[in-house]
Coordinates of C-alpha atoms in Angstrom, one line a residue:
Chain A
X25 CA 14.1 -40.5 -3.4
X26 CA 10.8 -39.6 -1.9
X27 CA 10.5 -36.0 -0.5
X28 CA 8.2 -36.3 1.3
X29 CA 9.7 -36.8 5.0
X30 CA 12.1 -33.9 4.2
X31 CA 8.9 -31.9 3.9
X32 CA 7.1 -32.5 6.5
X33 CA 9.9 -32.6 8.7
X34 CA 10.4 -28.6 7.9
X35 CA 7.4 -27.7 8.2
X36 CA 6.8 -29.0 11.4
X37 CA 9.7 -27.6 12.5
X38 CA 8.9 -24.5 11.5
X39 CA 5.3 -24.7 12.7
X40 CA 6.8 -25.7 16.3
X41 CA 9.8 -22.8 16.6
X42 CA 7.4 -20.3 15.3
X43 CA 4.6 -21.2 17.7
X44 CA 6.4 -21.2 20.6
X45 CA 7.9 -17.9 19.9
X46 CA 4.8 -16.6 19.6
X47 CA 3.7 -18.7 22.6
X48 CA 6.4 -18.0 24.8
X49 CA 5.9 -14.3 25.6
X50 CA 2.7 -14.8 26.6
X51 CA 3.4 -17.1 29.1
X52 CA 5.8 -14.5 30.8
X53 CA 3.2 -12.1 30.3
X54 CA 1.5 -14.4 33.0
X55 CA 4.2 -14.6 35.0
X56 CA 4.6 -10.9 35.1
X57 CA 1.6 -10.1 35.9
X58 CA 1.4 -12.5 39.0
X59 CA 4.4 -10.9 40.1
X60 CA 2.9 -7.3 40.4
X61 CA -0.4 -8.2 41.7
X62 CA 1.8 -10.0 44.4
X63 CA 3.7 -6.2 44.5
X64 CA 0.7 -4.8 45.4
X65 CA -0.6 -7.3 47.7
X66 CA 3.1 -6.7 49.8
X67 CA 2.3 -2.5 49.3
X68 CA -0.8 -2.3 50.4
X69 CA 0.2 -4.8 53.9
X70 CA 2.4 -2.5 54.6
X71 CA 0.7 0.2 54.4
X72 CA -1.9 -0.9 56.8
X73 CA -0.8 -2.6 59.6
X74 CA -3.9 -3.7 61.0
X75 CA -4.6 -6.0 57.9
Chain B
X205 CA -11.0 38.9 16.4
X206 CA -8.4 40.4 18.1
X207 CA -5.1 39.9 16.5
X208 CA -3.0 39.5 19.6
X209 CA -5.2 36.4 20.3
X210 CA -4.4 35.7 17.1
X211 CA -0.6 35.4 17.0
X212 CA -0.4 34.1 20.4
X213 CA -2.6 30.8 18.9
X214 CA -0.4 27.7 20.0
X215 CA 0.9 26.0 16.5
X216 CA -1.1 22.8 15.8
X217 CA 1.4 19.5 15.3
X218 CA 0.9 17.8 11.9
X219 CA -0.8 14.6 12.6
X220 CA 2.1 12.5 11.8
X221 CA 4.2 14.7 14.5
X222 CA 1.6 13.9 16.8
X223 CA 1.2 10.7 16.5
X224 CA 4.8 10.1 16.6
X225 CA 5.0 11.7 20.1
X226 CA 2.0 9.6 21.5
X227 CA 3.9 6.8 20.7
X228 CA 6.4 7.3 22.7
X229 CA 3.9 7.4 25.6
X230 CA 4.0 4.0 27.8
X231 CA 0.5 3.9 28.4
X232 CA -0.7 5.3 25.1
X233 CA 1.9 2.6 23.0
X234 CA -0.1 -0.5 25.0
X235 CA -3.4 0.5 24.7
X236 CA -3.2 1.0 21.0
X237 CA -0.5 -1.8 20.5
X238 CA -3.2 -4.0 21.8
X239 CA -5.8 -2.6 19.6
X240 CA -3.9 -3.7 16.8
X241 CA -2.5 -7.2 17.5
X242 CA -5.5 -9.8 16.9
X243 CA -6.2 -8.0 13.6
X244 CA -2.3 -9.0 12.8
X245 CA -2.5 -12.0 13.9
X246 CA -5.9 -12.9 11.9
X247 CA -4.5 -11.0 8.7
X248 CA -1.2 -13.4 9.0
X249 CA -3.5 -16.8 9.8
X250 CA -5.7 -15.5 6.8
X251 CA -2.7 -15.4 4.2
X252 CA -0.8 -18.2 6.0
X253 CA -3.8 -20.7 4.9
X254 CA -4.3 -19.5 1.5
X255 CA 0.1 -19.3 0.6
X256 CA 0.1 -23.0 2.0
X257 CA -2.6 -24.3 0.3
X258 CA -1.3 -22.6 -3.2
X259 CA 2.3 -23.9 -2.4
X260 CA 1.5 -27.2 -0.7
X261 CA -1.9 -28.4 -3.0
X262 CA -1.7 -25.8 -6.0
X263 CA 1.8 -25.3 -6.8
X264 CA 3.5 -27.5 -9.2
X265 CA 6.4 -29.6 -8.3
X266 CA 9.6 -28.3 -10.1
X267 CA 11.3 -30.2 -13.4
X268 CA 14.6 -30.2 -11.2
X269 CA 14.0 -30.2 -7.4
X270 CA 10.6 -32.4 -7.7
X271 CA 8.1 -32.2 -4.7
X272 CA 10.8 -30.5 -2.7
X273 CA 10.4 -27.7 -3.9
X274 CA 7.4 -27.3 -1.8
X275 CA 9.7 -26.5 1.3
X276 CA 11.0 -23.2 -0.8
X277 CA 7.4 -21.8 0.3
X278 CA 8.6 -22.1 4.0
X279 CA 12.5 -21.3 3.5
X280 CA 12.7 -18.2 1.2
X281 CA 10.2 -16.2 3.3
X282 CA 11.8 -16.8 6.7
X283 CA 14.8 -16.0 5.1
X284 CA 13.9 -12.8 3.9
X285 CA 12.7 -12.1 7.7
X286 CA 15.7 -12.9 9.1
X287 CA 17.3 -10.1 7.3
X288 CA 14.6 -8.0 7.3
X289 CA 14.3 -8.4 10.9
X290 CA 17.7 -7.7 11.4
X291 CA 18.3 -4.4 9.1
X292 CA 15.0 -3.0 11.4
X293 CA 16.8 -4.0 14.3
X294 CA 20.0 -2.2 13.4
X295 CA 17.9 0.4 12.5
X296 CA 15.9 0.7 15.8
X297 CA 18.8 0.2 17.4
X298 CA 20.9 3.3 15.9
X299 CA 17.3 5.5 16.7
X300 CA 17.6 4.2 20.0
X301 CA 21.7 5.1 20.6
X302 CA 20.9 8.9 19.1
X303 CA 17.5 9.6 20.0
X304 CA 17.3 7.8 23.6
X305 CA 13.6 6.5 22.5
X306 CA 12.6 4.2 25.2
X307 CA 10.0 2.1 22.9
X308 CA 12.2 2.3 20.6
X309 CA 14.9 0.1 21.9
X310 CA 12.2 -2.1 24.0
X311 CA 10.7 -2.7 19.9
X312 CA 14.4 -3.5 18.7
X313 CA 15.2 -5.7 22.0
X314 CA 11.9 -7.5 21.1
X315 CA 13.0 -7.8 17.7
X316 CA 15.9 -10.2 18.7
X317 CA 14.7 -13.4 19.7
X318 CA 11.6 -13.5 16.6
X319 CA 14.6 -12.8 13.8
X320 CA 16.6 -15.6 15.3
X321 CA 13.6 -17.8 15.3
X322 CA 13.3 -16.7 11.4
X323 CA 16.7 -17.8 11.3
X324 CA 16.6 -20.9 12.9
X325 CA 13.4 -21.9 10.4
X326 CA 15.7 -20.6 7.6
X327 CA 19.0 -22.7 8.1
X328 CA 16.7 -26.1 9.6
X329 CA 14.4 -25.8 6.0
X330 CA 17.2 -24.9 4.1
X331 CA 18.8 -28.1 5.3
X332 CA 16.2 -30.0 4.8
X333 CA 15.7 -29.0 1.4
X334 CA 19.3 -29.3 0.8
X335 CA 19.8 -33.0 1.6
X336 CA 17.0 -34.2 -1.4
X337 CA 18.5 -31.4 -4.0
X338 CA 22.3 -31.3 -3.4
X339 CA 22.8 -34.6 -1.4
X340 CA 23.8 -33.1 1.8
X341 CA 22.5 -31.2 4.6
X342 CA 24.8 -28.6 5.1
X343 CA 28.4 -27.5 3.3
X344 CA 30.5 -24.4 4.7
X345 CA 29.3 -22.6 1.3
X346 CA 29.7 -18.4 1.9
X347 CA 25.5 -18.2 2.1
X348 CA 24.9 -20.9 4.4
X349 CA 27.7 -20.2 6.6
X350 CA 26.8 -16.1 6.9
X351 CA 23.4 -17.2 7.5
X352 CA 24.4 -19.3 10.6
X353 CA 26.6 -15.9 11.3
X354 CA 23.6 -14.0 11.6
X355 CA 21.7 -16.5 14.4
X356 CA 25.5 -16.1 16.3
X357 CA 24.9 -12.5 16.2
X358 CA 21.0 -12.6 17.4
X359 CA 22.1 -15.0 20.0
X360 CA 24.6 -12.3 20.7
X361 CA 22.1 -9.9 21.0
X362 CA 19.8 -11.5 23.2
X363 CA 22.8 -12.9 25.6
X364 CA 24.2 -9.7 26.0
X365 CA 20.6 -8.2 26.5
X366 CA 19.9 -10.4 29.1
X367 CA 23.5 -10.1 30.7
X368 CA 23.3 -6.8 32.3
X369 CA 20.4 -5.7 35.1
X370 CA 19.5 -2.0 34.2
X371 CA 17.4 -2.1 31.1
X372 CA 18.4 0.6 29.7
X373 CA 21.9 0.1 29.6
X374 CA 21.8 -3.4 28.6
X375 CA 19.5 -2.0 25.6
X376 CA 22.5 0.4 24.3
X377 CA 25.1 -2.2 24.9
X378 CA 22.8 -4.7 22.7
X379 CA 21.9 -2.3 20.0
X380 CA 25.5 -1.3 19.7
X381 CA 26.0 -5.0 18.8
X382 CA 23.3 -5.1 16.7
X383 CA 24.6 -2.3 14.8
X384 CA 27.8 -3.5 14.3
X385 CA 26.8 -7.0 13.4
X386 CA 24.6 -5.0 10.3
X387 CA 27.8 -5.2 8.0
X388 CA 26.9 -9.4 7.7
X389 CA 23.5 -8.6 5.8
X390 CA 25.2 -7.5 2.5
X391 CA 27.9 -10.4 3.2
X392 CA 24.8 -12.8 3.5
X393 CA 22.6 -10.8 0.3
X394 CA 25.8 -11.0 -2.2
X395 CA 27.5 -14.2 -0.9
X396 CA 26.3 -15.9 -3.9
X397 CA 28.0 -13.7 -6.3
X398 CA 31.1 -13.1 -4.6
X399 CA 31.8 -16.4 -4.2
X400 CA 31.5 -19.4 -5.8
X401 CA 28.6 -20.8 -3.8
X402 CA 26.7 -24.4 -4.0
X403 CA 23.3 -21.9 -2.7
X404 CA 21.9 -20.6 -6.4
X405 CA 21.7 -16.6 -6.9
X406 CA 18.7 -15.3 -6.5
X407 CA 15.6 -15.8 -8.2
X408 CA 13.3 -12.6 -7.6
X409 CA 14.4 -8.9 -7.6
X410 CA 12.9 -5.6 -6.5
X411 CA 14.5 -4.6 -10.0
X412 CA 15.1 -7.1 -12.2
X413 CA 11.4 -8.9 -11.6
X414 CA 11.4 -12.5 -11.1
X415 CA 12.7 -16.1 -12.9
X416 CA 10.0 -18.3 -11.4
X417 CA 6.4 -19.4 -13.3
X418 CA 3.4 -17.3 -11.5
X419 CA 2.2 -20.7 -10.1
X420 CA 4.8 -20.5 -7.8
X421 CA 5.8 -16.7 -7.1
X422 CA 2.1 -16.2 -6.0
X423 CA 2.7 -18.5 -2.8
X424 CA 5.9 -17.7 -2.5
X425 CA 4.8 -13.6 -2.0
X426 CA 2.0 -14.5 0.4
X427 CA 3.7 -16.4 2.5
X428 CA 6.2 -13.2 2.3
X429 CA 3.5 -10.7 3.4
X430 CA 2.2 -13.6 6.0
X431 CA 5.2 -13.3 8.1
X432 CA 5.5 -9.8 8.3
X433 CA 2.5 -9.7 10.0
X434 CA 3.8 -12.6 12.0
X435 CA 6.8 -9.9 13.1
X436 CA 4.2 -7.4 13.6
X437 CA 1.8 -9.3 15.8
X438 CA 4.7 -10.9 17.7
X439 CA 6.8 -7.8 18.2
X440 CA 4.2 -5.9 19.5
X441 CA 3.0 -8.4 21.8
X442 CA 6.5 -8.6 23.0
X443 CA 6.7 -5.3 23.6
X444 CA 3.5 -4.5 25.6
X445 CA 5.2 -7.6 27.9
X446 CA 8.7 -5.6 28.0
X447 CA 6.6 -2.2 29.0
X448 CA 4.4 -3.8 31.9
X449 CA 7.8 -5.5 33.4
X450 CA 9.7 -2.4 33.0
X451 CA 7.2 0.1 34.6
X452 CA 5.5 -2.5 37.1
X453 CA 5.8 0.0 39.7
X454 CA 4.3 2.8 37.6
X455 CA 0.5 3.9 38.1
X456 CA -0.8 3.0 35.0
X457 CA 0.3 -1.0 35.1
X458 CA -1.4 -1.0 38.3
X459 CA -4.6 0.7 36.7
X460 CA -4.4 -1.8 33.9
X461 CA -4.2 -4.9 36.3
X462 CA -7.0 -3.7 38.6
X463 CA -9.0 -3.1 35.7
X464 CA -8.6 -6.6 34.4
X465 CA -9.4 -8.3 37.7

């Protein structure tokens, strides 16, 4: 039986579920961040009328 | 010198104390969080390179398992994280129930969804090793089946985590759960002696040293120490995220986004 498939198949596997959790977080870090410049936008309107 | 000035002098902190206490400062934790995370991450791609070239080009193949042996380098040390992700969790967790540390249950929240992707590495190699070696890909042995316990019980975590609005509170009802589910990592560590399991025993001890040739221990370790710095980097990184969307209408995530604009 050749191995082979069985280990590439895990590895990529494992490349893949560890890359996107290391991935994932910083794509919600981007998300976050959008939201509370967006925060501040709506804060600082309000504050000034005029603008 | 006056020795009323003397006895009135403010005790200094030990270091340790004092660094302790600064990290339980927001602002102070993601500052030097950050400081710290590309070194991780460099130390972890470092050793990841030089255990998969040993285990993948060096190594041997084995007399019994043959080439796939070679997937051992992948499935032992996400394995061991899974557990050891867990037991810090737990750990964190209880700190977080008594103590009421704030990064403390943001770092064992964080801690969740990296141990289940451990896990999910773990039981998918495991698998994969399985069908070339036993002839199957999975059987409902006591080591396999605790194992897939223990992604139920991060899932658990993360669900429950997720389930309620205030952070707070869903962090104590999650680390409650985490706590609890702790009582599956000794079922999962002697599984293989209490029953009669297909999985082998175990092969290296803190104690009783180790069965395998040094060709193959050496990548097996690195890629051990590799992924802890994968957890460190990760959790960290994770962390920083929790604190900005926790205290994104505090003064200092405002400062830190106008700075970086």
């Amino acid at each position: 039986m050749d191995h082979t498939p069985f280990i590439i198949a895990a590895y990529s596997i494992g490349f893949v579920v560890l890359l996107w959790c290391a991935v994932a977080p910083l794509m919600r870090k981007k998300s976050i961040a959008r939201d509370i410049r967006r925060l501040i936008q709506i804060e600082e309107r309000s504050r000034d009328p005029n603008s | 010198m006056n020795s009323n000035t003397a006895t009135k002098a403010k005790p200094r902190k030990h270091p340790v104390v004092l660094f302790i206490h600064k990290l339980g400062s927001p602002p102070w934790f993601y500052d030097f969080a950050g400081k710290f995370i590309p070194w991780l991450w460099l130390i972890f791609g470092v050793l990841t390179v030089l255990g998969l070239y040993l285990g993948l080009v060096k190594a041997p193949e084995d007399y019994l398992q043959g080439q796939s042996v070679r997937i051992i380098y992948l499935h032992v040390p996400a394995a061991w994280m899974s557990m050891m992700i867990y037991s810090s969790m737990a750990v964190m967790g209880f700190i977080a129930l008594v103590w009421r540390i704030r990064i403390v249950e943001i770092l064992a929240m964080a801690s969740a969804p990296i141990g289940a992707a451990f896990t999910i590495v773990t039981l998918t190699a495991g698998s994969l090793w399985g069908r070339p070696t036993w002839g199957t890909y999975w059987v409902w042995d006591a080591r396999l089946t605790s194992e897939l316990v223990l992604l139920f019980l991060y899932l658990g975590v993360i669900g429950l985590y997720n389930s309620i609005d205030e952070p707070r509170k869903a962090a104590r009802a999650a680390c409650l759960l985490a706590i609890v589910g702790a009582v599956n990592l000794p079922i999962i560590h002697y599984s293989v002696k209490w029953w009669n399991t297909l999985h082998q025993g175990s092969s290296i001890s803190l104690m009783g040293g180790s069965s395998i040739d040094s060709s193959m221990l050496y990548p097996l370790l690195i890629m051990a120490v590799a992924t802890k710095f994968y957890y460190g980097a990760n959790l960290l990184t994770r962390a920083r995220i929790k604190l900005l969307e926790q205290d994104k209408r505090k003064a200092w995530v405002r400062e830190i986004l106008k700075e970086k604009n």
